[in-house]
Amino acid sequence: MLLASVSAAAFSIVGPSAAGLSRSANATADPPEPGLRGTLLTTPEADALRGWHELLGSRPHVAGTAGDRVVISAIAGAFEGMGLDTEVWWFEPLLARPISASLTIVDDEPKDTATDVAPDTAADPPRRRRRGVLPLAITEDELLNDPSTRHPDLSWGWNAYSASGVVEAGVVYANRGTREDFARLRELGVDCTGRIVLARYGGNYRGFKAKFAEEAGAAGLVVFTDPGDSGDDRGPVWPEGGWANATCIQRGSMLTLPYKGDPLTPGRPALPGVPRLDPEEIGLPTIPIQPIGYAAATRIMAAMTGPTLSEIAPDDGLAGWSGGLDVPYRLEGGDLTLRLEVRQERATMPTANVIGVLRGAERPDELVVVGCHHDAWGFGAADPLAGTIVLMETAKAFAEAAERGHRPRRSVVFAAWGAEEFGIIGSSEWVEANRDRLAARAVAYLNLDMAAMGRNFGASATPSLAAAVVEAAGLVPQPSPPATDGVPAEDPATMTVAEAWAGDRGPAACGDLGGGSDHVGFVCHAGVPCVSLHAGGSRGTSYHSNYD
């Protein structure tokens, strides 16, 4: 509700005009005024937001799957029911789909004792026997008190666009898998060539872990969630709390191409008949990649027999490489062997953006676009639906205002993007298809990805819109904190969102836009001013996992 109100207030600034908004951003919010702004601020409801969440998070909906089509249809039906001009904009990007995967600890030893079977001839190598085969978990545990974990559409953990293949090799631990981490390994004389790299999430985008591992000569990559980053070292884990439990696995794309959007159609929308690049020539990952939770990672690290980090560099070199696993961290596995098998399909698959337009009253050719993606790695309760529900409730607020005769000056475009998780694809393809119109007519784009994850509001923006966001936040009351053990918290009704946002740091201020979400195509490709709204404070999230 908070983000819906703030985005609505922001629209009122970039829509009709900034006239009448000269009040200080730290002023107490007045009672709602009549007209467009007052309607927008009073329409959003917590129960309605909960209803959108239940509608869109009822089943897993990975881009290009049957669940994805169900969500696309639900959003389109909702937009049509609001009276918006609705379009389901289908496109066909290169996506990936898991076929099979396994990860096993394998202890091989030559048969060189008296009980071994003799070679057939003296020239034959010793036959090998396989001992200590230990399959490792690559999916989350099903939980009795979380029935959704047994949904048949959920899959094991996987990283999209991994190469397919089977690797049986020794292990090297590469910390976060950054370029600097691999350089440090070389300085220490640790060779990754032909081995499976074990790296923990964090420190860089996951795709670069694979890219740098390939450059170091690795034959495979295993990426794990470290409990010191987002697991039980941080607080209660799912289902008692929000942090990742021991089998929680972070999925995600591994693309590292020099452009966003469909890998095969850079600069062009991925529509039927559009020329496409050869998938074998664009730089997709060439090694198999498997994500795991920290229970499986502990098994691997415990079986490694190389020197501990403190034994290698007791003074300074590797102190930051240890995390929260309950075993010593080591760089090399000694005789430990892992067997990694990954099978994936890479193919063009249809998915869609859902576009709902409320035509402006005075300048209908000028556009304000607000968007959030709709695809997820599972149910997507946090990512993306904590933002998608804000998109839907904001669209409803504008539609209801229009029914009461309060139509915005400019046209407002509400967009639910497809295939964001695979590489910011849906929004990029739509921008490519509408680039000239957006460059000439778009006033602003507001992004809501994973937006409502708590009460701690924040925003990033291009400089031309930063002041508008701060001023809008000054019009919205800060919501009360939830009750604790049935006791209502102190009501900060006299505080605005801007005041809570500023805290003790001074005036509220927007940060700079980064990458990683659907504003990228607008600001970097079409030159449209952008805002990213968010609110945090939740106690952990089982990010990109079956528990989200």
Coordinates of N, CA, C and O in Angstrom, one line a residue, residues 88-205:
V88 N -1.9 -7.9 -25.0 CA -1.0 -8.9 -24.6 C 0.0 -9.0 -25.8 O -0.3 -9.4 -26.9
W89 N 1.2 -8.5 -25.4 CA 2.3 -8.4 -26.5 C 3.2 -9.6 -26.4 O 4.1 -9.7 -25.6
W90 N 3.0 -10.5 -27.3 CA 3.7 -11.8 -27.4 C 5.1 -11.6 -28.1 O 5.2 -10.8 -29.0
F91 N 6.1 -12.2 -27.6 CA 7.4 -12.3 -28.2 C 8.0 -13.6 -28.0 O 7.5 -14.4 -27.2
E92 N 9.1 -13.9 -28.7 CA 9.7 -15.3 -28.7 C 11.2 -15.2 -28.4 O 12.0 -15.2 -29.4
P93 N 11.6 -15.1 -27.2 CA 13.1 -15.0 -26.9 C 13.7 -16.4 -26.7 O 13.0 -17.4 -26.6
L94 N 15.0 -16.4 -26.7 CA 15.7 -17.6 -26.4 C 15.7 -17.8 -24.9 O 16.2 -16.9 -24.1
L95 N 15.1 -18.8 -24.4 CA 15.0 -19.2 -23.0 C 15.7 -20.5 -22.8 O 16.3 -21.1 -23.7
A96 N 15.7 -21.0 -21.5 CA 16.3 -22.2 -21.2 C 15.3 -23.0 -20.3 O 14.5 -22.5 -19.6
R97 N 15.5 -24.3 -20.4 CA 14.6 -25.2 -19.6 C 15.4 -26.4 -19.0 O 16.2 -27.0 -19.7
P98 N 15.3 -26.7 -17.7 CA 16.1 -27.8 -17.2 C 15.5 -29.1 -17.6 O 14.3 -29.3 -17.6
I99 N 16.4 -30.0 -17.9 CA 16.0 -31.4 -18.3 C 16.4 -32.4 -17.2 O 15.5 -33.2 -16.7
S100 N 17.6 -32.3 -16.7 CA 18.0 -33.2 -15.6 C 19.3 -32.6 -15.0 O 20.0 -31.8 -15.6
A101 N 19.6 -33.0 -13.8 CA 20.8 -32.6 -13.1 C 21.1 -33.5 -12.0 O 20.2 -34.1 -11.4
S102 N 22.4 -33.6 -11.6 CA 22.8 -34.3 -10.4 C 24.2 -33.8 -10.0 O 25.0 -33.3 -10.8
L103 N 24.5 -33.9 -8.7 CA 25.8 -33.6 -8.2 C 26.1 -34.6 -7.1 O 25.3 -34.9 -6.2
T104 N 27.3 -35.2 -7.3 CA 27.7 -36.4 -6.4 C 29.1 -36.3 -6.0 O 30.0 -35.9 -6.8
I105 N 29.4 -36.6 -4.7 CA 30.7 -36.8 -4.3 C 31.2 -38.2 -4.6 O 30.5 -39.1 -4.3
V106 N 32.3 -38.3 -5.3 CA 32.8 -39.6 -5.7 C 34.3 -39.7 -5.2 O 35.1 -38.9 -5.4
D107 N 34.5 -40.8 -4.6 CA 35.9 -41.1 -4.1 C 36.4 -42.3 -4.9 O 36.0 -43.5 -4.7
D108 N 37.3 -42.1 -5.8 CA 37.9 -43.1 -6.7 C 39.2 -43.5 -6.2 O 40.1 -42.6 -5.8
E109 N 39.5 -44.8 -6.1 CA 40.9 -45.3 -5.8 C 41.3 -46.4 -6.7 O 40.4 -47.2 -7.1
P110 N 42.5 -46.5 -7.1 CA 43.0 -47.6 -8.0 C 42.9 -48.9 -7.2 O 43.1 -49.0 -6.0
K111 N 42.6 -50.0 -8.0 CA 42.6 -51.3 -7.4 C 44.1 -51.8 -7.4 O 44.5 -52.4 -8.3
D112 N 44.8 -51.6 -6.3 CA 46.2 -52.0 -6.3 C 46.6 -52.8 -5.1 O 47.7 -53.0 -4.8
T113 N 45.6 -53.4 -4.5 CA 45.9 -54.4 -3.4 C 45.7 -55.8 -3.8 O 45.3 -56.1 -5.0
A114 N 46.1 -56.7 -2.9 CA 46.1 -58.1 -3.3 C 44.7 -58.6 -3.6 O 44.5 -59.6 -4.3
T115 N 43.7 -57.9 -3.1 CA 42.3 -58.4 -3.3 C 41.7 -57.8 -4.6 O 40.6 -58.2 -5.0
D116 N 42.5 -56.9 -5.2 CA 42.0 -56.3 -6.5 C 42.0 -57.4 -7.6 O 42.7 -58.3 -7.6
V117 N 41.1 -57.2 -8.5 CA 41.1 -58.0 -9.7 C 42.2 -57.6 -10.6 O 42.5 -56.5 -10.9
A118 N 43.0 -58.6 -11.0 CA 44.2 -58.3 -11.8 C 43.8 -57.8 -13.2 O 42.8 -58.1 -13.8
P119 N 44.6 -57.0 -13.8 CA 44.4 -56.5 -15.2 C 44.4 -57.7 -16.1 O 45.0 -58.7 -15.9
D120 N 43.7 -57.5 -17.3 CA 43.6 -58.5 -18.3 C 45.0 -58.8 -18.9 O 45.4 -59.9 -19.2
T121 N 45.8 -57.7 -19.1 CA 47.1 -57.8 -19.6 C 48.0 -56.9 -18.8 O 47.5 -56.0 -18.1
A122 N 49.3 -57.1 -18.9 CA 50.2 -56.2 -18.1 C 50.1 -54.8 -18.6 O 50.5 -53.9 -17.9
A123 N 49.7 -54.6 -19.9 CA 49.6 -53.2 -20.4 C 48.4 -52.5 -20.0 O 48.3 -51.3 -20.1
D124 N 47.4 -53.2 -19.4 CA 46.2 -52.5 -19.0 C 46.4 -51.7 -17.8 O 47.2 -52.1 -16.9
P125 N 45.8 -50.5 -17.7 CA 45.9 -49.7 -16.4 C 45.1 -50.4 -15.3 O 44.2 -51.2 -15.6
P126 N 45.4 -50.1 -14.1 CA 44.7 -50.7 -13.0 C 43.2 -50.4 -13.1 O 42.8 -49.3 -13.4
R127 N 42.4 -51.4 -12.8 CA 40.9 -51.1 -12.8 C 40.6 -50.3 -11.5 O 41.3 -50.4 -10.5
R128 N 39.6 -49.5 -11.6 CA 39.2 -48.6 -10.5 C 37.9 -49.1 -9.9 O 37.0 -49.6 -10.5
R129 N 37.8 -49.0 -8.6 CA 36.6 -49.2 -7.9 C 36.1 -47.9 -7.4 O 36.9 -47.0 -7.0
R130 N 34.8 -47.7 -7.3 CA 34.2 -46.5 -6.9 C 33.7 -46.7 -5.5 O 32.9 -47.6 -5.2
R131 N 34.1 -45.8 -4.6 CA 33.7 -45.9 -3.2 C 33.2 -44.5 -2.7 O 33.5 -43.5 -3.3
G132 N 32.4 -44.5 -1.7 CA 31.9 -43.3 -1.1 C 31.1 -42.4 -2.0 O 31.2 -41.2 -1.9
V133 N 30.2 -43.0 -2.8 CA 29.4 -42.2 -3.7 C 28.3 -41.6 -2.8 O 27.5 -42.3 -2.1
L134 N 28.2 -40.2 -2.8 CA 27.3 -39.5 -2.0 C 26.5 -38.5 -2.8 O 27.0 -37.4 -3.1
P135 N 25.2 -38.8 -3.2 CA 24.5 -37.8 -3.9 C 24.2 -36.6 -3.0 O 23.9 -36.7 -1.8
L136 N 24.3 -35.4 -3.6 CA 24.0 -34.1 -2.9 C 22.7 -33.5 -3.3 O 22.3 -33.6 -4.5
A137 N 22.0 -32.9 -2.4 CA 20.7 -32.3 -2.6 C 20.8 -31.1 -3.6 O 21.6 -30.2 -3.4
I138 N 20.0 -31.2 -4.6 CA 20.0 -30.0 -5.6 C 18.5 -29.5 -5.6 O 18.2 -28.7 -6.6
T139 N 17.7 -29.8 -4.7 CA 16.4 -29.2 -4.6 C 16.1 -29.0 -3.1 O 16.7 -29.5 -2.2
E140 N 15.1 -28.1 -2.8 CA 14.7 -27.8 -1.5 C 13.9 -29.0 -0.9 O 13.2 -29.7 -1.6
D141 N 14.0 -29.1 0.5 CA 13.2 -30.0 1.2 C 11.7 -29.7 1.1 O 11.3 -28.5 1.1
E142 N 10.8 -30.7 0.9 CA 9.4 -30.4 1.1 C 9.1 -30.3 2.5 O 9.6 -31.1 3.4
L143 N 8.2 -29.4 2.9 CA 7.9 -29.1 4.3 C 6.5 -29.4 4.6 O 5.6 -28.9 3.9
L144 N 6.2 -30.1 5.7 CA 4.9 -30.4 6.1 C 4.0 -29.2 6.4 O 2.8 -29.1 6.0
N145 N 4.7 -28.2 7.0 CA 3.9 -26.9 7.3 C 4.0 -25.9 6.1 O 3.7 -24.7 6.4
D146 N 4.4 -26.3 5.0 CA 4.4 -25.5 3.8 C 4.0 -26.3 2.6 O 4.8 -26.8 1.8
P147 N 2.7 -26.6 2.5 CA 2.2 -27.5 1.4 C 2.6 -27.1 0.0 O 2.7 -27.9 -0.9
S148 N 2.8 -25.8 -0.2 CA 3.2 -25.3 -1.6 C 4.5 -25.9 -2.0 O 4.7 -26.0 -3.3
T149 N 5.3 -26.4 -1.1 CA 6.6 -26.9 -1.5 C 6.5 -28.2 -2.3 O 7.5 -28.7 -2.8
R150 N 5.3 -28.8 -2.3 CA 5.1 -30.1 -3.0 C 4.4 -29.9 -4.3 O 4.0 -30.8 -5.0
H151 N 4.3 -28.6 -4.8 CA 3.7 -28.3 -6.1 C 4.4 -29.1 -7.2 O 5.6 -29.0 -7.3
P152 N 3.7 -29.8 -8.1 CA 4.4 -30.5 -9.1 C 5.1 -29.7 -10.2 O 6.0 -30.2 -10.9
D153 N 4.8 -28.4 -10.2 CA 5.5 -27.6 -11.2 C 6.9 -27.0 -10.7 O 7.6 -26.3 -11.4
L154 N 7.2 -27.2 -9.4 CA 8.5 -26.8 -8.9 C 9.6 -27.8 -9.4 O 9.3 -29.0 -9.6
S155 N 10.8 -27.2 -9.6 CA 11.9 -28.0 -10.1 C 13.1 -28.0 -9.2 O 13.0 -27.2 -8.2
W156 N 14.1 -28.7 -9.5 CA 15.3 -28.6 -8.7 C 16.0 -27.3 -9.0 O 15.6 -26.5 -9.9
G157 N 17.0 -27.0 -8.3 CA 17.7 -25.7 -8.5 C 18.5 -25.8 -9.8 O 19.1 -26.8 -10.2
W158 N 18.4 -24.7 -10.5 CA 19.1 -24.6 -11.8 C 19.5 -23.2 -12.2 O 18.9 -22.2 -11.7
N159 N 20.5 -23.0 -13.0 CA 20.9 -21.7 -13.5 C 20.7 -21.7 -15.0 O 21.3 -22.5 -15.7
A160 N 19.9 -20.8 -15.4 CA 19.5 -20.7 -16.8 C 20.7 -20.4 -17.7 O 21.5 -19.6 -17.4
Y161 N 20.7 -21.1 -18.9 CA 21.7 -21.0 -19.9 C 23.0 -21.8 -19.6 O 24.0 -21.6 -20.3
S162 N 23.0 -22.5 -18.5 CA 24.1 -23.4 -18.2 C 24.4 -24.3 -19.5 O 23.4 -24.7 -20.2
A163 N 25.6 -24.6 -19.7 CA 25.9 -25.6 -20.7 C 25.5 -27.0 -20.2 O 25.4 -27.2 -19.0
S164 N 25.2 -27.9 -21.1 CA 24.9 -29.3 -20.8 C 26.2 -30.1 -20.8 O 27.1 -29.8 -21.7
G165 N 26.3 -31.1 -19.9 CA 27.5 -31.9 -19.9 C 27.7 -32.6 -18.6 O 27.0 -32.4 -17.7
V166 N 28.7 -33.5 -18.6 CA 29.0 -34.3 -17.4 C 30.5 -34.1 -17.2 O 31.4 -34.2 -18.0
V167 N 30.8 -33.7 -15.9 CA 32.2 -33.4 -15.5 C 32.5 -34.2 -14.2 O 31.7 -34.2 -13.3
E168 N 33.6 -34.9 -14.2 CA 34.0 -35.6 -13.0 C 35.5 -35.1 -12.7 O 36.4 -35.4 -13.5
A169 N 35.6 -34.4 -11.6 CA 36.9 -33.7 -11.5 C 37.1 -33.3 -10.0 O 36.2 -33.4 -9.2
G170 N 38.3 -32.8 -9.7 CA 38.6 -32.3 -8.4 C 38.0 -30.9 -8.2 O 37.4 -30.3 -9.1
V171 N 38.2 -30.4 -6.9 CA 37.4 -29.2 -6.5 C 38.4 -28.1 -6.1 O 39.4 -28.4 -5.5
V172 N 38.1 -26.9 -6.5 CA 38.8 -25.7 -6.1 C 37.8 -24.7 -5.5 O 36.8 -24.4 -6.2
Y173 N 38.0 -24.2 -4.3 CA 37.1 -23.1 -3.8 C 37.6 -21.8 -4.2 O 38.8 -21.4 -4.0
A174 N 36.7 -20.9 -4.8 CA 37.1 -19.6 -5.3 C 36.4 -18.5 -4.7 O 36.2 -17.4 -5.3
N175 N 36.0 -18.6 -3.4 CA 35.4 -17.6 -2.6 C 34.1 -17.1 -3.4 O 33.2 -17.9 -3.7
R176 N 34.1 -15.8 -3.8 CA 32.9 -15.2 -4.5 C 33.0 -15.4 -6.0 O 32.1 -15.1 -6.7
G177 N 34.1 -15.9 -6.5 CA 34.2 -16.1 -7.9 C 34.4 -14.8 -8.7 O 34.0 -14.7 -9.8
T178 N 35.0 -13.8 -8.0 CA 35.3 -12.6 -8.7 C 36.5 -12.7 -9.5 O 37.3 -13.6 -9.3
R179 N 36.8 -11.7 -10.4 CA 38.0 -11.7 -11.2 C 39.2 -11.7 -10.2 O 40.2 -12.3 -10.4
E180 N 39.1 -10.9 -9.1 CA 40.2 -10.7 -8.2 C 40.4 -12.0 -7.4 O 41.5 -12.4 -7.1
D181 N 39.3 -12.8 -7.1 CA 39.5 -14.1 -6.4 C 40.2 -15.1 -7.3 O 41.1 -15.8 -6.8
F182 N 39.9 -15.1 -8.6 CA 40.7 -16.1 -9.4 C 42.1 -15.6 -9.6 O 43.0 -16.5 -9.7
A183 N 42.4 -14.3 -9.6 CA 43.8 -13.8 -9.6 C 44.5 -14.2 -8.4 O 45.7 -14.6 -8.4
R184 N 43.9 -14.2 -7.2 CA 44.5 -14.6 -6.0 C 44.8 -16.1 -6.0 O 45.9 -16.5 -5.5
L185 N 44.0 -16.9 -6.6 CA 44.2 -18.3 -6.7 C 45.5 -18.5 -7.5 O 46.4 -19.4 -7.2
R186 N 45.6 -17.8 -8.6 CA 46.8 -18.0 -9.4 C 48.1 -17.5 -8.7 O 49.1 -18.2 -8.8
E187 N 48.0 -16.5 -7.9 CA 49.1 -16.0 -7.1 C 49.6 -17.1 -6.1 O 50.7 -17.3 -5.8
L188 N 48.6 -17.9 -5.6 CA 48.9 -18.9 -4.6 C 49.3 -20.2 -5.3 O 49.5 -21.2 -4.6
G189 N 49.3 -20.3 -6.6 CA 49.7 -21.5 -7.4 C 48.6 -22.5 -7.5 O 48.8 -23.7 -7.7
V190 N 47.3 -22.1 -7.3 CA 46.2 -23.0 -7.3 C 45.6 -23.0 -8.8 O 45.2 -21.9 -9.2
D191 N 45.7 -24.1 -9.4 CA 45.2 -24.2 -10.8 C 43.8 -24.7 -10.9 O 43.5 -25.8 -10.4
C192 N 42.9 -24.0 -11.6 CA 41.5 -24.4 -11.8 C 41.3 -25.2 -13.0 O 40.2 -25.7 -13.3
T193 N 42.3 -25.4 -13.8 CA 42.2 -26.0 -15.1 C 41.6 -27.4 -15.0 O 42.2 -28.3 -14.2
G194 N 40.5 -27.7 -15.7 CA 39.9 -29.0 -15.6 C 39.3 -29.4 -14.4 O 38.8 -30.6 -14.2
R195 N 39.1 -28.5 -13.4 CA 38.5 -28.8 -12.1 C 37.1 -28.1 -12.0 O 36.7 -27.2 -12.8
I196 N 36.4 -28.5 -11.0 CA 35.1 -27.9 -10.7 C 35.3 -26.8 -9.6 O 35.9 -27.1 -8.6
V197 N 34.9 -25.6 -9.9 CA 35.0 -24.5 -9.0 C 33.8 -24.5 -8.1 O 32.7 -24.6 -8.6
L198 N 34.1 -24.3 -6.8 CA 33.0 -24.1 -5.8 C 33.1 -22.6 -5.4 O 34.1 -22.1 -5.0
A199 N 32.0 -21.9 -5.6 CA 32.0 -20.4 -5.3 C 30.7 -20.1 -4.5 O 29.7 -20.8 -4.8
R200 N 30.7 -19.1 -3.7 CA 29.5 -18.7 -2.9 C 28.9 -17.5 -3.6 O 29.6 -16.7 -4.2
Y201 N 27.6 -17.4 -3.5 CA 26.9 -16.2 -4.0 C 27.3 -15.0 -3.3 O 27.8 -15.0 -2.2
G202 N 27.1 -13.8 -4.0 CA 27.4 -12.5 -3.5 C 28.7 -12.0 -4.0 O 29.6 -12.8 -4.6
G203 N 28.9 -10.7 -4.0 CA 30.2 -10.1 -4.4 C 30.2 -9.7 -5.8 O 30.9 -8.8 -6.2
N204 N 29.4 -10.4 -6.7 CA 29.3 -10.0 -8.1 C 28.1 -10.7 -8.6 O 27.5 -11.6 -8.0
Y205 N 27.7 -10.4 -9.8 CA 26.6 -11.0 -10.5 C 26.9 -12.5 -10.8 O 28.1 -12.8 -11.2

